[in-house]
Amino acid sequence: MVATECFAGGPGAKSNYRSGSQPQSSAVTKSVATKKDAGNDPQQVFSLGSLLRRKDAREQKHELELLSALQMERLTPQAKQKLSAVTEKPSLYRQLPTQAIRCDEELFLFLTRKPETIIGIWDLMGITKVRAERMGPFKLKAVDGCGTTCEIDLLYGDQNLHVFMADGMYDGKFTSQPIRGKGLFVFKSTYAVSGNGSTTVNGTLDCYIKFESLGADLITRTLGGLIGKSADHNFVETARFISQVSQA
């Protein structure tokens, strides 16, 4: 699923993964993976206890599960620095509603790692202004046509977990000076095959957004509910679209 409309490139880009039924490709992880370092403590890197200030025990449990899923020992020091820069007191955190869709597993993984394919289809349909350019195997550059430009890196990816980092800027008509920000998107997915052979994919997306400007940060915190509902809607509609593509 597309975490944000600023994932881009060109329709039909070549995939560099293998399905879960085949030996797992290391193409995605090799660019960011390092040898295991037992001294790396995810709690110290993220400081999520003070960051999110959860009050609900269920949310605290989810927070710890998310930390353990990130497999910090497999990330490079540079990747860890990028993660901690966003998760250290973000302007906005939101877990988008879990989606369960019927979709072929290989197609799902392809669209997750090559979201420019979806944007290319939307462009042909005339329903998006987003334009994108693939900068490398794990990097995209995108513009939304309304003042936002961003670069998205795939920091980590396997069959069940993808971690994206976005670094962007808004310089549109609603601001007198550029607003810069970063985003971390942690996408977890599971698969279930029914008796008739169809696959159901369950996906959850955790989003962390941080702005450099104090003013933008305060506005985002104030309007977090409205921003979150918009993100929820986009996530649901994108998931529905992927399912339709898979069943076409």
CSV table of N, CA and C in Angstrom, one decimal, residues 32-115:
chain,number,residue,atom,x,y,z
A,32,VAL,N,21.0,-1.5,3.6
A,32,VAL,CA,21.0,-0.9,4.9
A,32,VAL,C,21.3,-1.8,6.1
A,33,ALA,N,21.6,-3.1,5.8
A,33,ALA,CA,21.8,-4.0,6.9
A,33,ALA,C,23.3,-4.0,7.3
A,34,THR,N,23.5,-4.3,8.5
A,34,THR,CA,24.9,-4.5,9.1
A,34,THR,C,24.9,-5.7,9.9
A,35,LYS,N,26.1,-6.1,10.4
A,35,LYS,CA,26.2,-7.2,11.3
A,35,LYS,C,25.5,-6.9,12.6
A,36,LYS,N,25.0,-7.9,13.2
A,36,LYS,CA,24.2,-7.7,14.5
A,36,LYS,C,25.1,-7.1,15.6
A,37,ASP,N,24.6,-6.1,16.2
A,37,ASP,CA,25.4,-5.5,17.3
A,37,ASP,C,24.5,-5.6,18.6
A,38,ALA,N,24.9,-6.4,19.5
A,38,ALA,CA,24.1,-6.7,20.7
A,38,ALA,C,24.0,-5.5,21.6
A,39,GLY,N,24.9,-4.5,21.3
A,39,GLY,CA,24.9,-3.3,22.2
A,39,GLY,C,23.8,-2.3,21.8
A,40,ASN,N,23.2,-2.5,20.7
A,40,ASN,CA,22.2,-1.5,20.2
A,40,ASN,C,20.8,-1.7,21.0
A,41,ASP,N,20.4,-0.7,21.7
A,41,ASP,CA,19.2,-0.8,22.5
A,41,ASP,C,18.1,0.0,21.8
A,42,PRO,N,17.0,-0.6,21.2
A,42,PRO,CA,16.0,0.2,20.5
A,42,PRO,C,15.4,1.2,21.4
A,43,GLN,N,15.2,0.9,22.7
A,43,GLN,CA,14.6,1.9,23.6
A,43,GLN,C,15.4,3.2,23.7
A,44,GLN,N,16.7,3.0,23.7
A,44,GLN,CA,17.6,4.2,23.8
A,44,GLN,C,17.6,5.0,22.5
A,45,VAL,N,17.5,4.3,21.4
A,45,VAL,CA,17.5,5.0,20.1
A,45,VAL,C,16.2,5.8,19.9
A,46,PHE,N,15.1,5.2,20.2
A,46,PHE,CA,13.8,5.8,19.9
A,46,PHE,C,13.3,6.7,21.0
A,47,SER,N,13.5,6.3,22.3
A,47,SER,CA,13.0,7.1,23.4
A,47,SER,C,11.5,7.3,23.3
A,48,LEU,N,10.8,6.2,22.9
A,48,LEU,CA,9.4,6.4,22.6
A,48,LEU,C,8.6,6.6,23.9
A,49,GLY,N,9.1,6.2,25.1
A,49,GLY,CA,8.4,6.4,26.3
A,49,GLY,C,8.1,7.9,26.5
A,50,SER,N,9.1,8.7,26.3
A,50,SER,CA,8.9,10.2,26.5
A,50,SER,C,8.3,10.8,25.2
A,51,LEU,N,8.6,10.1,24.1
A,51,LEU,CA,8.2,10.7,22.8
A,51,LEU,C,6.7,10.7,22.6
A,52,LEU,N,6.0,9.6,22.8
A,52,LEU,CA,4.6,9.5,22.5
A,52,LEU,C,3.7,9.7,23.8
A,53,ARG,N,4.3,9.5,25.0
A,53,ARG,CA,3.6,9.7,26.2
A,53,ARG,C,2.3,9.0,26.2
A,54,ARG,N,2.3,7.7,25.9
A,54,ARG,CA,1.1,6.9,25.9
A,54,ARG,C,0.5,6.8,27.4
A,55,LYS,N,-0.8,6.9,27.5
A,55,LYS,CA,-1.4,6.7,28.7
A,55,LYS,C,-2.2,5.3,28.8
A,56,ASP,N,-2.5,4.8,27.6
A,56,ASP,CA,-3.2,3.6,27.5
A,56,ASP,C,-2.3,2.4,27.5
A,57,ALA,N,-2.5,1.4,28.3
A,57,ALA,CA,-1.6,0.2,28.4
A,57,ALA,C,-1.6,-0.5,27.1
A,58,ARG,N,-2.7,-0.6,26.4
A,58,ARG,CA,-2.7,-1.3,25.1
A,58,ARG,C,-1.8,-0.6,24.1
A,59,GLU,N,-1.8,0.8,24.1
A,59,GLU,CA,-1.0,1.5,23.2
A,59,GLU,C,0.5,1.4,23.6
A,60,GLN,N,0.8,1.3,24.9
A,60,GLN,CA,2.1,1.1,25.3
A,60,GLN,C,2.7,-0.3,24.8
A,61,LYS,N,1.8,-1.3,24.8
A,61,LYS,CA,2.2,-2.6,24.4
A,61,LYS,C,2.5,-2.6,22.9
A,62,HIS,N,1.6,-1.8,22.1
A,62,HIS,CA,1.8,-1.7,20.7
A,62,HIS,C,3.1,-1.0,20.4
A,63,GLU,N,3.5,0.0,21.2
A,63,GLU,CA,4.7,0.7,21.0
A,63,GLU,C,5.9,-0.2,21.2
A,64,LEU,N,5.9,-1.0,22.2
A,64,LEU,CA,7.0,-2.0,22.3
A,64,LEU,C,7.1,-3.0,21.2
A,65,GLU,N,5.9,-3.5,20.8
A,65,GLU,CA,5.9,-4.4,19.7
A,65,GLU,C,6.5,-3.8,18.4
A,66,LEU,N,6.2,-2.5,18.2
A,66,LEU,CA,6.7,-1.8,17.0
A,66,LEU,C,8.2,-1.7,17.1
A,67,LEU,N,8.7,-1.4,18.3
A,67,LEU,CA,10.2,-1.3,18.4
A,67,LEU,C,10.9,-2.6,18.1
A,68,SER,N,10.3,-3.7,18.6
A,68,SER,CA,10.9,-5.0,18.4
A,68,SER,C,10.9,-5.4,16.9
A,69,ALA,N,9.8,-5.0,16.2
A,69,ALA,CA,9.7,-5.4,14.8
A,69,ALA,C,10.6,-4.6,13.9
A,70,LEU,N,11.2,-3.5,14.4
A,70,LEU,CA,12.1,-2.7,13.5
A,70,LEU,C,13.5,-3.4,13.3
A,71,GLN,N,13.8,-4.4,14.1
A,71,GLN,CA,15.1,-5.1,13.9
A,71,GLN,C,16.2,-4.1,13.8
A,72,MET,N,16.4,-3.3,14.8
A,72,MET,CA,17.4,-2.3,14.8
A,72,MET,C,18.8,-2.8,14.5
A,73,GLU,N,19.1,-4.0,14.9
A,73,GLU,CA,20.5,-4.6,14.8
A,73,GLU,C,20.8,-4.7,13.3
A,74,ARG,N,19.8,-4.7,12.4
A,74,ARG,CA,20.1,-4.9,11.0
A,74,ARG,C,20.2,-3.5,10.2
A,75,LEU,N,20.1,-2.4,10.9
A,75,LEU,CA,20.2,-1.1,10.3
A,75,LEU,C,21.6,-0.5,10.4
A,76,THR,N,22.0,0.2,9.4
A,76,THR,CA,23.2,0.9,9.5
A,76,THR,C,23.2,2.1,10.5
A,77,PRO,N,24.3,2.6,11.0
A,77,PRO,CA,24.3,3.7,11.9
A,77,PRO,C,23.6,4.9,11.3
A,78,GLN,N,23.8,5.1,10.0
A,78,GLN,CA,23.1,6.3,9.3
A,78,GLN,C,21.6,6.1,9.3
A,79,ALA,N,21.1,4.9,9.1
A,79,ALA,CA,19.7,4.7,9.1
A,79,ALA,C,19.1,4.9,10.5
A,80,LYS,N,19.8,4.5,11.5
A,80,LYS,CA,19.4,4.7,12.9
A,80,LYS,C,19.3,6.2,13.3
A,81,GLN,N,20.3,6.9,12.8
A,81,GLN,CA,20.3,8.4,13.0
A,81,GLN,C,19.0,9.0,12.4
A,82,LYS,N,18.7,8.6,11.2
A,82,LYS,CA,17.5,9.1,10.5
A,82,LYS,C,16.3,8.8,11.3
A,83,LEU,N,16.2,7.6,11.8
A,83,LEU,CA,15.0,7.2,12.5
A,83,LEU,C,14.8,8.0,13.8
A,84,SER,N,15.9,8.1,14.6
A,84,SER,CA,15.8,8.8,15.8
A,84,SER,C,15.6,10.3,15.7
A,85,ALA,N,16.0,10.9,14.5
A,85,ALA,CA,15.7,12.3,14.3
A,85,ALA,C,14.3,12.6,14.1
A,86,VAL,N,13.5,11.6,13.7
A,86,VAL,CA,12.0,11.8,13.5
A,86,VAL,C,11.3,11.3,14.7
A,87,THR,N,11.7,10.2,15.3
A,87,THR,CA,10.9,9.7,16.4
A,87,THR,C,11.1,10.4,17.7
A,88,GLU,N,12.1,11.3,17.8
A,88,GLU,CA,12.4,12.1,19.0
A,88,GLU,C,11.4,13.2,19.0
A,89,LYS,N,10.3,13.0,19.7
A,89,LYS,CA,9.2,14.0,19.9
A,89,LYS,C,8.7,14.5,18.6
A,90,PRO,N,8.0,13.6,17.8
A,90,PRO,CA,7.4,14.0,16.5
A,90,PRO,C,6.3,15.0,16.7
A,91,SER,N,6.1,15.8,15.6
A,91,SER,CA,4.9,16.7,15.6
A,91,SER,C,3.6,16.0,15.5
A,92,LEU,N,3.6,14.8,14.9
A,92,LEU,CA,2.4,14.0,14.8
A,92,LEU,C,2.8,12.5,14.7
A,93,TYR,N,2.0,11.7,15.5
A,93,TYR,CA,2.1,10.3,15.4
A,93,TYR,C,0.7,9.7,15.1
A,94,ARG,N,0.6,8.7,14.2
A,94,ARG,CA,-0.7,8.1,14.0
A,94,ARG,C,-0.6,6.7,13.5
A,95,GLN,N,-1.4,5.8,14.0
A,95,GLN,CA,-1.4,4.5,13.4
A,95,GLN,C,-2.7,4.5,12.6
A,96,LEU,N,-2.6,4.3,11.3
A,96,LEU,CA,-3.7,4.3,10.4
A,96,LEU,C,-4.5,3.0,10.5
A,97,PRO,N,-5.8,3.0,10.2
A,97,PRO,CA,-6.7,1.8,10.4
A,97,PRO,C,-6.2,0.6,9.6
A,98,THR,N,-6.1,-0.5,10.3
A,98,THR,CA,-5.7,-1.8,9.7
A,98,THR,C,-6.6,-2.1,8.5
A,99,GLN,N,-6.0,-2.5,7.4
A,99,GLN,CA,-6.8,-2.9,6.2
A,99,GLN,C,-6.6,-4.3,5.8
A,100,ALA,N,-7.6,-5.0,5.5
A,100,ALA,CA,-7.6,-6.4,5.0
A,100,ALA,C,-8.1,-6.4,3.6
A,101,ILE,N,-7.3,-6.8,2.6
A,101,ILE,CA,-7.7,-6.8,1.2
A,101,ILE,C,-7.3,-8.1,0.6
A,102,ARG,N,-8.1,-8.4,-0.5
A,102,ARG,CA,-7.7,-9.6,-1.3
A,102,ARG,C,-6.7,-9.1,-2.4
A,103,CYS,N,-5.5,-9.7,-2.3
A,103,CYS,CA,-4.4,-9.3,-3.2
A,103,CYS,C,-3.4,-10.4,-3.3
A,104,ASP,N,-2.9,-10.6,-4.5
A,104,ASP,CA,-1.8,-11.5,-4.7
A,104,ASP,C,-0.6,-11.0,-4.0
A,105,GLU,N,0.1,-11.9,-3.3
A,105,GLU,CA,1.2,-11.5,-2.4
A,105,GLU,C,2.4,-10.9,-3.2
A,106,GLU,N,2.7,-11.5,-4.4
A,106,GLU,CA,3.8,-10.9,-5.2
A,106,GLU,C,3.5,-9.5,-5.7
A,107,LEU,N,2.2,-9.4,-6.1
A,107,LEU,CA,1.8,-8.0,-6.6
A,107,LEU,C,1.8,-7.0,-5.5
A,108,PHE,N,1.4,-7.4,-4.3
A,108,PHE,CA,1.3,-6.6,-3.1
A,108,PHE,C,2.7,-6.1,-2.8
A,109,LEU,N,3.7,-7.0,-2.7
A,109,LEU,CA,5.1,-6.6,-2.4
A,109,LEU,C,5.7,-5.7,-3.4
A,110,PHE,N,5.4,-6.0,-4.7
A,110,PHE,CA,5.8,-5.2,-5.8
A,110,PHE,C,5.3,-3.7,-5.7
A,111,LEU,N,4.0,-3.6,-5.4
A,111,LEU,CA,3.4,-2.2,-5.3
A,111,LEU,C,3.9,-1.5,-4.1
A,112,THR,N,4.2,-2.3,-3.0
A,112,THR,CA,4.7,-1.6,-1.8
A,112,THR,C,6.1,-1.1,-2.0
A,113,ARG,N,6.9,-1.8,-2.8
A,113,ARG,CA,8.3,-1.4,-3.0
A,113,ARG,C,8.4,-0.5,-4.2
A,114,LYS,N,7.5,-0.5,-5.1
A,114,LYS,CA,7.5,0.3,-6.3
A,114,LYS,C,6.2,1.1,-6.4
A,115,PRO,N,5.9,1.9,-5.4
A,115,PRO,CA,4.6,2.6,-5.4
A,115,PRO,C,4.4,3.6,-6.6
